[in-house]
Short mmCIF file of C-alpha atoms in Angstrom, two decimals:
data_model
loop_
_atom_site.label_atom_id
_atom_site.label_comp_id
_atom_site.label_asym_id
_atom_site.label_seq_id
_atom_site.Cartn_x
_atom_site.Cartn_y
_atom_site.Cartn_z
CA MET A 1 -177.27 89.56 -119.87
CA LYS A 2 -176.88 89.59 -123.65
CA ILE A 3 -175.66 92.94 -124.98
CA LEU A 4 -176.42 94.16 -128.50
CA GLY A 5 -174.26 96.85 -130.07
CA LEU A 6 -175.71 99.33 -132.57
CA ILE A 7 -173.62 101.72 -134.67
CA VAL A 8 -175.66 104.84 -135.33
CA GLU A 9 -175.92 108.55 -136.00
CA TYR A 10 -179.60 109.08 -135.13
CA ASN A 11 -179.69 112.33 -137.07
CA PRO A 12 -182.45 112.32 -135.94
CA PHE A 13 -183.88 109.10 -134.43
CA HIS A 14 -186.80 108.29 -136.76
CA ASN A 15 -189.35 105.51 -137.28
CA GLY A 16 -186.89 103.49 -139.37
CA HIS A 17 -184.44 103.55 -136.47
CA LEU A 18 -187.15 102.38 -134.09
CA TYR A 19 -187.95 99.50 -136.45
CA HIS A 20 -184.25 98.63 -136.66
CA LEU A 21 -183.88 98.72 -132.86
CA GLN A 22 -186.89 96.48 -132.25
CA LYS A 23 -186.04 93.98 -135.01
CA SER A 24 -182.38 93.84 -133.92
CA ILE A 25 -183.38 93.01 -130.34
CA GLU A 26 -185.76 90.37 -131.65
CA LYS A 27 -183.20 88.83 -134.00
CA THR A 28 -180.32 88.71 -131.51
CA LYS A 29 -182.48 87.98 -128.42
CA ALA A 30 -180.60 90.76 -126.64
CA THR A 31 -181.54 91.89 -123.15
CA HIS A 32 -179.55 95.16 -123.24
CA THR A 33 -178.52 97.62 -125.96
CA ILE A 34 -175.56 99.95 -126.49
CA ALA A 35 -175.54 102.52 -129.28
CA ILE A 36 -172.18 103.83 -130.46
CA MET A 37 -173.28 107.20 -131.82
CA SER A 38 -171.46 109.87 -133.79
CA GLY A 39 -171.11 113.13 -131.89
CA ASN A 40 -171.61 116.62 -133.28
CA PHE A 41 -170.11 115.92 -136.72
CA LEU A 42 -171.06 112.97 -138.89
CA GLN A 43 -169.79 110.44 -141.37
CA ARG A 44 -170.86 112.42 -144.44
CA GLY A 45 -168.71 115.32 -143.30
CA GLU A 46 -171.47 117.54 -141.92
CA PRO A 47 -172.72 118.78 -138.55
CA ALA A 48 -175.51 116.95 -136.75
CA LEU A 49 -178.99 118.50 -136.78
CA PHE A 50 -178.98 118.69 -132.99
CA ASP A 51 -176.23 118.27 -130.43
CA LYS A 52 -175.06 114.83 -129.36
CA TYR A 53 -176.70 114.98 -125.91
CA THR A 54 -180.10 115.80 -127.36
CA ARG A 55 -179.89 113.01 -129.95
CA ALA A 56 -178.71 110.55 -127.29
CA HIS A 57 -181.58 111.62 -125.02
CA ALA A 58 -184.07 110.88 -127.81
CA ALA A 59 -182.47 107.48 -128.44
CA VAL A 60 -182.82 106.39 -124.81
CA LYS A 61 -186.37 107.74 -124.64
CA ASN A 62 -187.07 105.44 -127.61
CA GLY A 63 -185.62 102.31 -126.01
CA VAL A 64 -181.82 102.28 -126.34
CA ASP A 65 -180.26 101.55 -122.93
CA LEU A 66 -176.87 103.25 -123.23
CA VAL A 67 -175.48 105.76 -125.75
CA ILE A 68 -171.72 106.17 -126.09
CA GLU A 69 -170.03 108.75 -128.29
CA LEU A 70 -167.94 107.53 -131.22
CA PRO A 71 -164.74 109.62 -131.13
CA THR A 72 -164.88 112.46 -133.65
CA MET A 73 -161.81 111.37 -135.57
CA PHE A 74 -163.57 108.14 -136.58
CA ALA A 75 -167.07 109.58 -136.88
CA CYS A 76 -166.31 111.93 -139.80
CA GLN A 77 -164.35 109.62 -142.10
CA SER A 78 -164.77 106.97 -144.79
CA ALA A 79 -166.74 103.78 -144.21
CA GLU A 80 -163.53 101.88 -143.45
CA ILE A 81 -162.26 104.26 -140.76
CA PHE A 82 -165.74 104.94 -139.34
CA SER A 83 -166.47 101.21 -139.04
CA HIS A 84 -163.08 100.39 -137.55
CA GLY A 85 -163.53 103.03 -134.85
CA ALA A 86 -167.04 101.87 -134.00
CA ILE A 87 -166.25 98.14 -133.87
CA THR A 88 -163.02 98.77 -131.94
CA THR A 89 -164.98 100.81 -129.41
CA LEU A 90 -167.53 98.03 -128.94
CA ASN A 91 -164.81 95.39 -128.77
CA SER A 92 -162.86 97.40 -126.16
CA LEU A 93 -165.83 97.14 -123.78
CA ASN A 94 -165.22 93.37 -123.63
CA CYS A 95 -168.87 92.58 -122.96
CA VAL A 96 -170.74 93.08 -126.26
CA ASP A 97 -172.18 89.88 -127.72
CA ALA A 98 -173.55 91.02 -131.07
CA ILE A 99 -174.06 93.84 -133.50
CA CYS A 100 -176.97 94.21 -135.87
CA PHE A 101 -176.93 96.62 -138.80
CA GLY A 102 -179.33 97.46 -141.57
CA SER A 103 -178.34 96.47 -145.10
CA GLU A 104 -179.80 96.35 -148.57
CA GLU A 105 -178.69 92.70 -148.88
CA GLY A 106 -180.20 91.32 -145.68
CA ASP A 107 -178.15 88.09 -145.70
CA VAL A 108 -175.26 88.28 -143.25
CA ASP A 109 -173.70 85.05 -144.56
CA ILE A 110 -173.18 86.61 -147.98
CA LEU A 111 -171.66 89.73 -146.45
CA TYR A 112 -169.48 87.63 -144.15
CA THR A 113 -168.12 85.53 -147.04
CA ILE A 114 -167.22 88.64 -149.04
CA SER A 115 -165.63 90.31 -146.01
CA LYS A 116 -163.49 87.28 -145.22
CA ILE A 117 -162.07 87.21 -148.76
CA LEU A 118 -161.25 90.91 -148.54
CA VAL A 119 -159.52 90.45 -145.19
CA ASP A 120 -157.66 87.23 -146.00
CA GLU A 121 -156.80 88.21 -149.61
CA PRO A 122 -156.17 84.65 -150.89
CA GLU A 123 -153.45 84.34 -153.51
CA GLU A 124 -155.92 83.48 -156.28
CA PHE A 125 -157.89 86.64 -155.51
CA LYS A 126 -154.75 88.81 -155.55
CA ILE A 127 -153.63 87.37 -158.89
CA SER A 128 -157.02 88.07 -160.43
CA LEU A 129 -157.09 91.59 -158.97
CA LYS A 130 -153.63 92.34 -160.34
CA LYS A 131 -154.68 91.17 -163.80
CA TYR A 132 -157.74 93.42 -163.92
CA LEU A 133 -155.73 96.39 -162.66
CA SER A 134 -153.08 95.78 -165.33
CA ASP A 135 -155.88 95.90 -167.91
CA GLY A 136 -156.44 99.51 -166.87
CA MET A 137 -159.57 99.06 -164.73
CA LEU A 138 -160.31 101.30 -161.77
CA PHE A 139 -159.70 99.60 -158.43
CA PRO A 140 -163.39 99.22 -157.38
CA THR A 141 -164.26 97.54 -160.68
CA ALA A 142 -161.16 95.34 -160.64
CA ARG A 143 -161.85 94.28 -157.06
CA SER A 144 -165.46 93.42 -157.85
CA LEU A 145 -164.49 91.22 -160.80
CA ALA A 146 -161.70 89.54 -158.85
CA LEU A 147 -164.13 88.81 -156.03
CA PHE A 148 -166.64 87.30 -158.42
CA ASP A 149 -163.95 85.12 -160.02
CA TYR A 150 -162.80 83.81 -156.64
CA ILE A 151 -166.34 83.19 -155.32
CA ASN A 152 -167.35 81.48 -158.56
CA ASP A 153 -164.19 79.37 -158.93
CA PHE A 154 -164.47 78.01 -155.38
CA LYS A 155 -168.30 77.90 -155.43
CA LEU A 156 -168.51 79.86 -152.19
CA LEU A 157 -171.84 81.52 -153.03
CA ASP A 158 -174.56 81.14 -155.61
CA ILE A 159 -174.51 84.75 -156.74
CA SER A 160 -174.60 86.56 -160.07
CA LYS A 161 -172.06 89.14 -161.11
CA GLU A 162 -174.81 91.79 -161.19
CA LYS A 163 -175.92 91.01 -157.63
CA LEU A 164 -172.35 91.12 -156.35
CA LEU A 165 -171.80 94.51 -157.98
CA ASN A 166 -175.03 95.76 -156.43
CA ILE A 167 -173.95 94.57 -152.98
CA LEU A 168 -170.58 96.28 -153.28
CA ASN A 169 -172.12 99.57 -154.40
CA SER A 170 -174.93 99.96 -151.87
CA SER A 171 -174.35 102.36 -148.98
CA ASN A 172 -175.43 100.20 -146.06
CA ASN A 173 -173.90 97.03 -147.50
CA ILE A 174 -170.58 98.88 -147.72
CA LEU A 175 -170.77 99.81 -144.04
CA GLY A 176 -171.83 96.25 -143.13
CA LEU A 177 -168.87 94.77 -144.98
CA GLU A 178 -166.55 97.13 -143.15
CA TYR A 179 -168.08 96.22 -139.77
CA ILE A 180 -167.48 92.53 -140.45
CA LYS A 181 -163.97 93.17 -141.78
CA SER A 182 -163.11 94.98 -138.54
CA ILE A 183 -164.54 92.15 -136.45
CA LEU A 184 -162.35 89.70 -138.36
CA LYS A 185 -159.23 91.85 -138.14
CA LEU A 186 -159.67 92.29 -134.39
CA ASN A 187 -160.44 88.58 -133.96
CA SER A 188 -163.45 89.81 -132.00
CA LYS A 189 -166.06 87.55 -130.40
CA ILE A 190 -168.83 89.96 -131.43
CA LYS A 191 -171.28 88.18 -133.74
CA PRO A 192 -172.66 90.17 -136.70
CA TYR A 193 -176.32 90.14 -137.70
CA THR A 194 -178.18 92.17 -140.29
CA ILE A 195 -181.76 93.10 -141.12
CA THR A 196 -183.03 94.34 -144.46
CA ARG A 197 -183.67 98.07 -144.68
CA VAL A 198 -187.32 98.84 -145.23
CA GLN A 199 -189.18 101.16 -147.58
CA SER A 200 -186.79 104.08 -148.02
CA ASP A 201 -183.41 104.33 -149.69
CA TYR A 202 -180.57 105.70 -147.54
CA ASN A 203 -180.15 108.77 -149.79
CA SER A 204 -183.82 109.36 -150.64
CA GLU A 205 -184.86 113.00 -150.22
CA THR A 206 -188.62 112.49 -150.25
CA ILE A 207 -191.12 111.61 -147.53
CA GLU A 208 -193.63 109.15 -148.93
CA SER A 209 -194.67 107.11 -145.87
CA ASN A 210 -194.18 106.95 -142.13
CA ILE A 211 -190.68 105.49 -142.67
CA CYS A 212 -188.24 107.61 -144.64
CA SER A 213 -184.51 108.34 -144.71
CA ALA A 214 -182.85 110.73 -142.30
CA THR A 215 -181.75 112.62 -145.44
CA ALA A 216 -185.39 113.31 -146.29
CA ILE A 217 -186.11 114.48 -142.74
CA ARG A 218 -183.16 116.87 -142.77
CA LYS A 219 -184.22 118.27 -146.14
CA GLN A 220 -187.76 118.76 -144.87
CA LEU A 221 -186.53 120.67 -141.83
CA LYS A 222 -184.19 122.81 -143.91
CA ASP A 223 -186.73 123.64 -146.61
CA LEU A 224 -189.77 124.22 -144.40
CA ASN A 225 -188.12 125.23 -141.12
CA ASP A 226 -191.05 123.63 -139.31
CA ILE A 227 -190.66 120.82 -136.79
CA SER A 228 -194.31 119.76 -137.25
CA SER A 229 -193.48 118.75 -140.84
CA ILE A 230 -191.67 115.63 -139.59
CA SER A 231 -194.16 114.56 -136.91
CA LYS A 232 -195.38 111.53 -138.90
CA VAL A 233 -191.91 110.08 -139.57
CA VAL A 234 -190.38 110.24 -136.09
CA PRO A 235 -191.57 108.65 -132.85
CA ASN A 236 -193.43 110.91 -130.42
CA ASN A 237 -190.48 110.74 -128.04
CA THR A 238 -188.14 112.11 -130.70
CA PHE A 239 -190.58 114.85 -131.68
CA ASP A 240 -191.01 115.95 -128.06
CA VAL A 241 -187.24 116.06 -127.40
CA LEU A 242 -186.48 118.03 -130.58
CA LYS A 243 -189.40 120.42 -130.12
CA SER A 244 -188.24 121.20 -126.60
CA LYS A 245 -184.83 122.21 -127.96
CA ILE A 246 -186.39 124.44 -130.61
CA ASP A 247 -188.60 126.00 -127.95
CA GLU A 248 -185.35 126.86 -126.15
CA ASP A 249 -184.04 128.56 -129.34
CA PHE A 250 -181.68 125.75 -130.34
CA TYR A 251 -182.31 125.19 -134.05
CA PRO A 252 -181.25 122.47 -136.53
CA MET A 253 -177.69 122.80 -137.81
CA PHE A 254 -176.67 122.37 -141.46
CA ASP A 255 -173.26 122.40 -143.10
CA ASP A 256 -173.73 125.84 -144.66
CA ASN A 257 -173.99 127.30 -141.14
CA TYR A 258 -170.23 126.82 -140.91
CA PHE A 259 -169.28 128.26 -144.32
CA GLU A 260 -167.86 131.52 -142.97
CA ILE A 261 -165.73 129.75 -140.37
CA LEU A 262 -164.50 127.24 -142.97
CA SER A 263 -163.69 129.99 -145.48
CA SER A 264 -161.61 131.86 -142.90
CA ILE A 265 -159.67 128.71 -142.05
CA ILE A 266 -158.99 127.93 -145.73
CA ILE A 267 -157.63 131.45 -146.34
CA ARG A 268 -155.63 131.50 -143.13
CA ASP A 269 -154.13 128.05 -143.65
CA LYS A 270 -153.36 128.35 -147.38
CA ASN A 271 -149.79 127.07 -146.95
CA ILE A 272 -150.68 124.11 -144.73
CA LEU A 273 -153.96 122.91 -146.29
CA ASN A 274 -152.20 119.79 -147.58
CA THR A 275 -151.41 118.73 -143.99
CA TYR A 276 -155.10 118.05 -143.34
CA PHE A 277 -156.40 114.51 -143.74
CA ASP A 278 -157.73 113.65 -147.22
CA VAL A 279 -156.31 116.84 -148.76
CA ASN A 280 -154.24 115.21 -151.51
CA GLU A 281 -153.12 115.49 -155.13
CA GLY A 282 -153.17 119.28 -155.24
CA ILE A 283 -156.86 119.66 -154.37
CA GLU A 284 -155.78 122.25 -151.80
CA ASN A 285 -155.07 124.67 -154.66
CA LYS A 286 -158.57 124.24 -156.06
CA ILE A 287 -160.09 124.68 -152.61
CA TYR A 288 -158.12 127.89 -151.99
CA GLN A 289 -158.89 129.38 -155.40
CA SER A 290 -162.58 128.52 -155.20
CA VAL A 291 -163.25 129.92 -151.74
CA PHE A 292 -162.84 133.51 -153.03
CA THR A 293 -165.55 133.19 -155.68
CA SER A 294 -167.99 130.95 -153.77
CA LEU A 295 -171.02 132.64 -152.25
CA THR A 296 -172.18 129.50 -150.43
CA LEU A 297 -170.84 126.17 -149.29
CA ASP A 298 -172.72 124.51 -152.14
CA ASP A 299 -170.87 126.79 -154.58
CA LEU A 300 -167.56 125.76 -153.04
CA LYS A 301 -168.36 122.04 -153.16
CA GLU A 302 -169.57 122.22 -156.78
CA SER A 303 -166.45 124.05 -157.90
CA ILE A 304 -164.22 121.36 -156.36
CA LYS A 305 -166.19 118.31 -157.53
CA SER A 306 -164.63 116.17 -160.26
CA LYS A 307 -164.60 112.58 -161.52
CA ARG A 308 -161.94 111.83 -158.94
CA TYR A 309 -163.71 113.47 -156.02
CA THR A 310 -167.31 112.61 -155.20
CA MET A 311 -169.47 115.09 -153.34
CA THR A 312 -169.31 113.02 -150.14
CA LYS A 313 -165.50 112.86 -150.40
CA ILE A 314 -165.36 116.65 -150.82
CA LYS A 315 -167.64 117.19 -147.82
CA ARG A 316 -165.42 115.00 -145.63
CA THR A 317 -162.29 116.78 -146.88
CA LEU A 318 -163.72 120.21 -146.09
CA ASN A 319 -164.93 118.94 -142.72
CA ASN A 320 -161.40 117.76 -141.90
CA ILE A 321 -160.17 121.27 -142.65
CA LEU A 322 -162.93 122.78 -140.49
CA LEU A 323 -162.06 120.53 -137.53
CA GLY A 324 -158.31 120.71 -138.15
CA ILE A 325 -157.89 116.94 -138.48
CA THR A 326 -154.34 116.41 -139.76
CA LYS A 327 -152.77 113.49 -141.56
CA ASN A 328 -150.23 113.07 -138.77
CA ASP A 329 -152.92 112.82 -136.10
CA MET A 330 -155.06 110.46 -138.19
CA ASN A 331 -152.06 108.16 -138.64
CA LYS A 332 -151.78 107.93 -134.84
CA ILE A 333 -155.27 106.52 -134.40
CA LYS A 334 -156.72 105.01 -137.56
CA ASN A 335 -155.32 101.51 -137.00
CA VAL A 336 -155.60 101.24 -133.21
CA ASN A 337 -156.93 97.94 -131.86
CA ASN A 338 -158.13 99.35 -128.56
CA ILE A 339 -160.03 102.53 -127.64
CA PRO A 340 -158.74 104.02 -124.36
CA TYR A 341 -161.96 105.68 -123.19
CA ILE A 342 -165.70 105.96 -123.71
CA ARG A 343 -167.85 109.06 -123.28
CA ILE A 344 -171.34 108.30 -121.93
CA LEU A 345 -174.03 110.57 -123.41
CA ALA A 346 -177.29 109.07 -122.08
CA PHE A 347 -178.52 105.97 -120.25
CA ASN A 348 -181.40 104.36 -118.39
CA ASP A 349 -181.48 101.81 -115.55
CA LYS A 350 -180.51 98.95 -117.88
CA GLY A 351 -177.75 101.21 -119.15
CA ARG A 352 -176.44 101.41 -115.59
CA GLU A 353 -176.28 97.62 -115.55
CA ILE A 354 -174.23 97.69 -118.77
CA ILE A 355 -171.84 100.27 -117.29
CA LYS A 356 -171.35 98.04 -114.27
CA ASN A 357 -170.63 95.13 -116.64
CA ILE A 358 -168.07 97.23 -118.53
CA LYS A 359 -166.31 98.15 -115.30
CA THR A 360 -166.11 94.46 -114.41
CA ASN A 361 -164.87 93.22 -117.77
CA SER A 362 -162.78 96.08 -119.17
CA ASP A 363 -160.16 98.53 -117.93
CA ILE A 364 -161.38 101.23 -120.34
CA ASN A 365 -161.71 104.78 -118.96
CA ILE A 366 -165.39 105.61 -118.50
CA ILE A 367 -165.94 109.36 -118.78
CA ASN A 368 -168.99 110.86 -117.13
CA LYS A 369 -167.49 114.29 -116.55
CA PHE A 370 -164.59 115.77 -118.50
CA SER A 371 -163.46 117.67 -115.42
CA ASN A 372 -162.34 114.34 -113.93
CA ILE A 373 -160.00 113.54 -116.84
CA SER A 374 -156.26 113.80 -116.38
CA PHE A 375 -155.02 115.46 -119.56
CA SER A 376 -151.41 114.79 -118.62
CA LYS A 377 -151.84 111.15 -119.58
CA ASP A 378 -148.92 109.69 -121.51
CA ASP A 379 -151.31 107.80 -123.80
CA GLU A 380 -150.93 109.69 -127.09
CA VAL A 381 -153.99 108.00 -128.62
CA PHE A 382 -156.12 108.99 -125.63
CA LYS A 383 -155.03 112.62 -125.79
CA THR A 384 -155.33 112.88 -129.58
CA LEU A 385 -158.86 111.44 -129.66
CA ILE A 386 -160.22 113.45 -126.78
CA ASP A 387 -158.67 116.74 -127.89
CA TYR A 388 -160.54 116.45 -131.20
CA ASP A 389 -163.79 115.57 -129.40
CA ILE A 390 -163.52 118.79 -127.39
CA LYS A 391 -162.47 120.86 -130.41
CA ALA A 392 -165.37 119.54 -132.51
CA SER A 393 -167.89 120.39 -129.79
CA ASN A 394 -166.45 123.88 -129.41
CA ILE A 395 -166.70 124.59 -133.16
CA TYR A 396 -170.22 123.14 -133.32
CA ASN A 397 -171.39 125.17 -130.34
CA LEU A 398 -170.17 128.49 -131.74
CA ILE A 399 -173.15 128.36 -134.12
CA TYR A 400 -175.52 126.07 -132.19
CA TYR A 401 -175.56 128.43 -129.19
CA LYS A 402 -175.87 131.64 -131.23
CA ASN A 403 -179.29 132.38 -129.68
CA ASN A 404 -178.16 131.27 -126.22
CA LYS A 405 -174.75 132.88 -125.78
CA ASN A 406 -175.50 133.39 -122.10
CA LEU A 407 -175.53 129.60 -121.69
CA LEU A 408 -172.21 129.04 -123.50
CA LYS A 409 -169.80 128.90 -120.57
CA GLY A 410 -166.81 127.74 -122.61
CA PRO A 411 -166.00 124.17 -123.68
CA MET A 412 -169.41 122.65 -122.93
CA ASP A 413 -168.07 119.10 -122.70
CA PHE A 414 -166.84 120.14 -119.24
CA TYR A 415 -170.26 121.34 -118.13
CA ILE A 416 -172.82 118.89 -119.52
CA SER A 417 -173.35 115.54 -117.78
CA PRO A 418 -174.81 112.38 -119.31
CA LYS A 419 -178.59 112.32 -119.46
CA TYR A 420 -180.28 109.79 -117.18
CA VAL A 421 -183.69 108.75 -118.49
CA LYS A 422 -186.06 107.08 -116.04
#
């Protein structure tokens, strides 16, 4: 058995994901696959289109063997924290042989060399970085130039300054570098691989072929409110799973669905906004002032945006307020080197074989049903992570179940079991 790990959001699982899955299996010669998937809230600081069980179901229908939820506290944060949580989860299973991620670069050796410098921070690199910072450069620029100096001086790669800057500023390369950095920091045996992303840019909002970005798919669904509009860019299995949910009156979720809840929290928590993670440097005052005059979430985000705060950073900050993620709680978990539990969302027969392997090789808690969890555990990391998972699902479901209130029994994590796909 050779197990491949994939770090995903599948929001939703589209043709590009299917290509990535198939090429990753081919490249790593894996026999089994695990996807570590974000739950109901995602890395950009927004809710998932459909609930985590539905997205996991679609993933397994399309060929993934086992889908495990990435704890919420990692799933909604920066590339560094997101990647650390995902790699630490895979590493804690003690049976994963490889990961394979999509990147703009496509050459894992280049990404590995850069990652190792950033982790090791050789003295020559630090001296160069300090010099550029003292010249008044912003940290990302200073780091890029210091990296180029070190690589060039020691002839580690044949790479131009322009190409290096492009690598360091491309979305999927950034995630890939963070995956490798986490592998190195954990001294993990997991081997990294990468494949080049095809056809569509990560942030592209247009559908021009049968492979497009998830961003474009979400925009299409929001603008047209018609599931048939994405039929050519998702596998049939995905289309069938999503259509069945819509037929049951569960509709795609977008961040503006939660604007009223978020606004109430901001007003209620005026005096403690700065206790939430990423709420720094007085931005809480701007958030509070702006919420009174903002008619929509887009209005609120635009009024907060500045040179210091990108739109993605603002979305994550507001999402932390929505989910109540505090700085104190984030400090408890962001540097852990072991994840105490996994939540299984969906699996097939080969997924069962992986679960058996995990039980043999790891002492990690495997959660099938929340009702079996002992919440009196002394493990503070365990309790902190799982409490936020439950809270995030509860907030998500307040809106997601608006047309099915009769089905909302309470905290649904206690009622929904993993999906077995034959």
